[in-house]
Amino acid sequence: MNFTLSPEIEAVRDMVSRFMKNEVVPVMEEYEKRQEFPRELVRKAGEAGLYGAVFPESVGGSDMGYMAAAVIIEEMARQEVRFTSCNNQQGGTCPTCIYLGGTPEQVEKYVPDMIAGKTIGMMSLSESGSGSDAAWAMKTFAKRDGDVYRISGEKMWASIANETDVGILFARTDRDAGAKGVTAFIVEPKKYPGFTAKPVDLLGMSKAFRTNIVHLDDFVVPVENRLGEEGEGFKIIMRALQPGRLNIAAKCVGLAQACFEEAVRYANERTVKGQPIGKFQMIQDFIAEMATAIEASRGLVYRTAYCMDNGQPSNRIASIAKYHASQTAKMCADKTQQIFGGYGFAREYRISWMRVYADMLYNGEGSANIQKIIIAEDALGYKLADRHHGKTGLRDVRKDQVAADAA
């Protein structure tokens, strides 16, 4: 198994690096100060192809695959992790859900504009009383009323729901059917009444990309915007979370690399008793641990992408990659902050808020403990992580030219 990146993917990495350095990094702090969502930057990123690597050309993607997608988000996170807060909404789980379970007409209508950054996406699954048991504990209910569904309830942790044009929202259509009672819907909050998003104030996190509580009061969704059949929502989201975990794992590697680079720079600049602190063995111990963990995590991320690109079972390896990479990001942020000492808590230094993102990514897209359960149950033979490979009945994002079917 050769993880040497092709010249094409290396060229993509260089392009992403230039885009982030020229378009995003110089202005991101101003967006943060204004607490303004950078819609124009998202559009530019979409035009540059940063969200469409795994989607076919028929919907505006580049069809470069999961390896390219992993490299893209790794480089984006290395440069400015806050700007990656909408990657899942624009090029990950949100458009993937539509592509996996939508009709050709739905795919053609919604996916191209989302990955082009023209419309802002959203994924709303979690609720205040649920976590890893989101489907089983879901209380939000969708009742059919003629040609529409009326959805009532409350959602939690809905990233950029206050800005979204088109999103995916999950609600029960059968209160007594457990996970099989959950249905997925394509929602358009600016077009239909009953949807209110309220940003949650999170310490140290972006003021431009906000996470939200969503209140649903007879929120109207046309029947034609149901994604798949009633009761298929859990199947769709579980399939979409698989590449979503690759997305988060790659983001963790990029963040860990950014922390490492900050640590190396500061260790060479900061002097004690006339010499750089990097000369001290305790600092070298930190640097060595970070360098080793990053290489190991990157290898797991690239192996996951390789499996996905080659149609191999990947749920188990995606969980391993997400768990290891999130551990690495958390460790690198912690050690970098220790190297910075008191300055590591000063807002002017990136590590002060990168530490918060490392903690957040440790829990996002399936917490570390959930990944450990998946890994352990597979190892013990209790529940094989890849048991559903190729058996979901959903189309394959990397193979099916869906939009062509709608023409």
Coordinates of C-alpha atoms in Angstrom, one line a residue, residues 86-340:
C86 CA -18.1 24.7 7.3
N87 CA -16.3 21.9 5.4
N88 CA -18.7 19.2 6.4
Q89 CA -21.6 21.5 5.5
Q90 CA -20.2 22.4 2.1
G91 CA -18.4 19.3 1.0
G92 CA -18.9 16.6 3.7
T93 CA -21.9 15.1 5.4
C94 CA -24.5 17.5 4.2
P95 CA -24.1 17.2 0.4
T96 CA -23.1 13.5 0.9
C97 CA -26.5 12.8 2.6
I98 CA -28.3 14.3 -0.4
Y99 CA -26.1 12.4 -2.9
L100 CA -26.5 9.1 -1.1
G101 CA -30.2 9.1 -0.5
G102 CA -31.7 11.8 -2.7
T103 CA -33.5 11.5 -6.0
P104 CA -31.6 12.5 -9.1
E105 CA -33.7 15.7 -9.2
Q106 CA -32.7 16.5 -5.5
V107 CA -29.1 15.9 -6.2
E108 CA -29.1 18.1 -9.3
K109 CA -31.0 20.9 -7.5
Y110 CA -29.0 21.1 -4.3
V111 CA -25.5 19.5 -4.5
P112 CA -23.8 21.6 -7.2
D113 CA -24.5 25.0 -5.5
M114 CA -23.5 23.6 -2.1
I115 CA -20.1 22.4 -3.2
A116 CA -19.6 25.5 -5.2
G117 CA -20.1 27.6 -2.1
K118 CA -23.1 29.4 -3.6
T119 CA -25.5 28.1 -0.9
I120 CA -24.6 27.5 2.7
G121 CA -25.3 24.0 4.1
M122 CA -26.2 22.6 7.5
M123 CA -26.4 19.3 9.3
S124 CA -28.8 19.0 12.2
L125 CA -29.0 15.7 14.0
S126 CA -28.2 16.2 17.7
E127 CA -30.6 17.4 20.4
S128 CA -30.0 18.7 23.9
G129 CA -31.0 15.4 25.5
S130 CA -28.9 13.2 23.3
G131 CA -25.4 12.6 22.2
S132 CA -24.1 9.4 20.7
D133 CA -27.6 8.0 21.0
A134 CA -29.0 10.8 18.7
A135 CA -31.4 8.6 16.8
W136 CA -32.8 6.7 19.8
A137 CA -33.2 9.8 22.0
M138 CA -34.6 12.0 19.3
K139 CA -37.8 13.9 20.2
T140 CA -38.2 16.3 17.3
F141 CA -41.2 15.0 15.4
A142 CA -42.4 15.5 11.8
K143 CA -46.1 15.1 11.0
R144 CA -47.3 14.8 7.5
D145 CA -50.0 17.3 6.6
G146 CA -51.0 16.8 3.0
D147 CA -48.2 17.9 0.7
V148 CA -46.0 19.1 3.5
Y149 CA -44.5 17.9 6.8
R150 CA -44.7 20.1 9.9
I151 CA -41.7 19.7 12.2
S152 CA -41.7 20.7 15.8
G153 CA -38.9 20.3 18.4
E154 CA -35.5 21.6 19.2
K155 CA -32.0 20.8 17.8
M156 CA -28.6 21.4 19.4
W157 CA -25.1 22.0 18.1
A158 CA -26.3 22.9 14.5
S159 CA -23.2 24.5 13.0
I160 CA -23.9 27.7 10.9
A161 CA -27.7 27.0 11.1
N162 CA -28.0 30.8 11.5
E163 CA -26.6 31.3 8.0
T164 CA -27.9 28.2 6.2
D165 CA -29.7 28.3 2.9
V166 CA -30.2 24.5 2.5
G167 CA -29.6 21.8 5.1
I168 CA -30.3 18.3 6.3
L169 CA -32.4 17.9 9.4
F170 CA -33.5 14.6 11.0
A171 CA -36.8 14.1 12.8
R172 CA -39.0 11.2 13.9
T173 CA -41.9 10.2 11.7
D174 CA -42.7 7.2 14.0
R175 CA -42.3 7.7 17.7
D176 CA -42.3 4.0 18.5
A177 CA -39.8 2.6 15.9
G178 CA -36.5 3.6 17.5
A179 CA -33.8 4.4 15.0
K180 CA -36.1 3.1 12.2
G181 CA -38.5 5.9 13.0
V182 CA -36.1 8.6 12.0
T183 CA -36.5 10.4 8.6
A184 CA -34.1 12.8 6.8
F185 CA -35.3 16.1 5.3
I186 CA -33.8 18.7 3.0
V187 CA -34.7 22.0 4.7
E188 CA -34.7 25.5 3.4
P189 CA -35.0 27.8 6.5
K190 CA -35.1 31.1 4.6
K191 CA -37.9 29.9 2.4
Y192 CA -40.4 28.4 4.9
P193 CA -41.6 29.5 8.3
G194 CA -41.1 27.9 11.7
F195 CA -37.2 27.8 11.9
T196 CA -35.3 29.9 14.4
A197 CA -31.5 29.5 15.0
K198 CA -29.9 31.0 18.1
P199 CA -26.1 31.0 18.3
V200 CA -24.5 29.4 21.4
D201 CA -21.7 31.3 23.0
L202 CA -18.7 29.0 23.2
L203 CA -15.6 30.0 24.9
G204 CA -12.6 30.5 22.6
M205 CA -14.4 29.4 19.4
S206 CA -15.1 31.3 16.3
K207 CA -17.5 34.3 16.4
A208 CA -17.8 34.1 12.6
F209 CA -18.8 30.4 12.3
R210 CA -21.4 29.9 15.0
T211 CA -23.0 26.7 16.4
N212 CA -26.7 27.0 17.2
I213 CA -29.8 25.9 19.1
V214 CA -32.5 25.5 16.5
H215 CA -36.2 25.9 17.5
L216 CA -38.7 24.3 15.2
D217 CA -42.3 25.4 15.5
D218 CA -44.5 23.7 12.8
F219 CA -41.6 24.2 10.5
V220 CA -42.8 23.5 6.9
V221 CA -41.0 21.0 4.7
P222 CA -42.5 20.0 1.4
V223 CA -43.0 16.2 1.0
E224 CA -40.8 16.4 -2.1
N225 CA -38.0 17.5 0.1
R226 CA -38.0 14.3 2.2
L227 CA -34.7 12.5 1.7
G228 CA -35.3 8.9 0.9
E229 CA -38.3 7.1 2.4
E230 CA -39.7 7.5 5.9
G231 CA -37.5 5.7 8.4
E232 CA -34.4 5.7 6.2
G233 CA -32.8 8.7 7.9
F234 CA -30.6 6.7 10.3
K235 CA -29.2 4.6 7.5
I236 CA -28.4 7.7 5.5
I237 CA -26.6 9.6 8.3
M238 CA -24.6 6.5 9.4
R239 CA -23.3 6.0 5.9
A240 CA -22.5 9.8 5.5
L241 CA -20.7 9.8 8.9
Q242 CA -18.0 7.4 7.5
P243 CA -16.4 10.0 5.2
G244 CA -17.3 12.6 7.7
R245 CA -14.9 10.9 10.2
L246 CA -12.2 11.0 7.6
N247 CA -12.9 14.7 7.2
I248 CA -12.5 15.4 10.9
A249 CA -9.5 13.1 11.2
A250 CA -7.7 15.0 8.4
K251 CA -8.7 18.3 10.1
C252 CA -7.1 17.0 13.3
V253 CA -3.9 16.2 11.5
G254 CA -3.8 19.7 10.0
L255 CA -4.4 21.3 13.4
A256 CA -1.8 19.1 15.1
Q257 CA 0.7 20.1 12.4
A258 CA -0.1 23.8 13.0
C259 CA 0.5 23.4 16.7
F260 CA 3.7 21.6 16.0
E261 CA 5.0 24.3 13.7
E262 CA 4.1 27.0 16.3
A263 CA 6.0 25.0 19.0
V264 CA 9.1 24.6 16.8
R265 CA 9.1 28.3 15.9
Y266 CA 8.7 29.4 19.5
A267 CA 11.2 26.9 20.8
N268 CA 13.8 28.4 18.5
E269 CA 12.9 32.0 19.2
R270 CA 12.5 32.0 23.0
T271 CA 15.7 32.1 24.9
V272 CA 16.6 31.2 28.5
K273 CA 20.1 31.8 29.8
G274 CA 21.3 32.8 26.4
Q275 CA 20.1 29.8 24.4
P276 CA 16.9 28.7 22.7
I277 CA 14.6 26.7 24.9
G278 CA 14.6 24.1 22.1
K279 CA 18.1 23.1 23.4
F280 CA 16.5 21.8 26.6
Q281 CA 15.7 18.1 26.7
M282 CA 12.2 18.5 28.1
I283 CA 11.3 20.7 25.2
Q284 CA 12.9 18.2 22.8
D285 CA 10.9 15.4 24.4
F286 CA 7.7 17.4 23.6
I287 CA 8.8 18.0 20.0
A288 CA 9.7 14.4 19.4
E289 CA 6.4 13.1 20.8
M290 CA 4.4 15.5 18.6
A291 CA 6.4 14.7 15.4
T292 CA 5.9 11.0 15.9
A293 CA 2.2 11.2 16.7
I294 CA 1.5 13.4 13.7
E295 CA 3.2 11.0 11.2
A296 CA 1.3 8.1 12.7
S297 CA -2.1 9.9 12.5
R298 CA -1.4 11.1 8.9
G299 CA -0.6 7.5 7.9
L300 CA -4.0 6.3 9.3
V301 CA -5.8 9.1 7.6
Y302 CA -4.2 8.4 4.3
R303 CA -4.9 4.6 4.7
T304 CA -8.6 5.4 5.4
A305 CA -8.7 7.6 2.2
Y306 CA -7.0 4.8 0.2
C307 CA -9.6 2.3 1.4
M308 CA -12.5 4.6 0.5
D309 CA -11.1 5.4 -2.9
N310 CA -10.6 1.7 -3.7
G311 CA -14.0 0.5 -2.5
Q312 CA -12.6 -1.4 0.5
P313 CA -14.3 -1.6 3.9
S314 CA -13.5 1.5 5.8
N315 CA -15.7 2.1 8.8
R316 CA -13.3 0.4 11.2
I317 CA -10.2 2.2 9.9
A318 CA -12.1 5.5 9.8
S319 CA -12.9 5.1 13.5
I320 CA -9.2 4.3 14.3
A321 CA -8.0 7.3 12.2
K322 CA -10.5 9.6 13.9
Y323 CA -9.7 8.4 17.4
H324 CA -5.9 8.5 16.9
A325 CA -5.9 11.9 15.1
S326 CA -8.1 13.5 17.6
Q327 CA -5.8 12.2 20.4
T328 CA -2.8 13.6 18.5
A329 CA -4.4 17.1 18.0
K330 CA -5.3 17.3 21.7
M331 CA -1.8 16.2 22.8
C332 CA 0.0 18.6 20.4
A333 CA -2.2 21.5 21.4
D334 CA -1.5 20.8 25.1
K335 CA 2.3 20.4 24.7
T336 CA 2.5 23.5 22.5
Q337 CA 0.7 25.5 25.1
Q338 CA 3.1 24.3 27.7
I339 CA 6.1 25.3 25.5
F340 CA 4.6 28.8 25.2

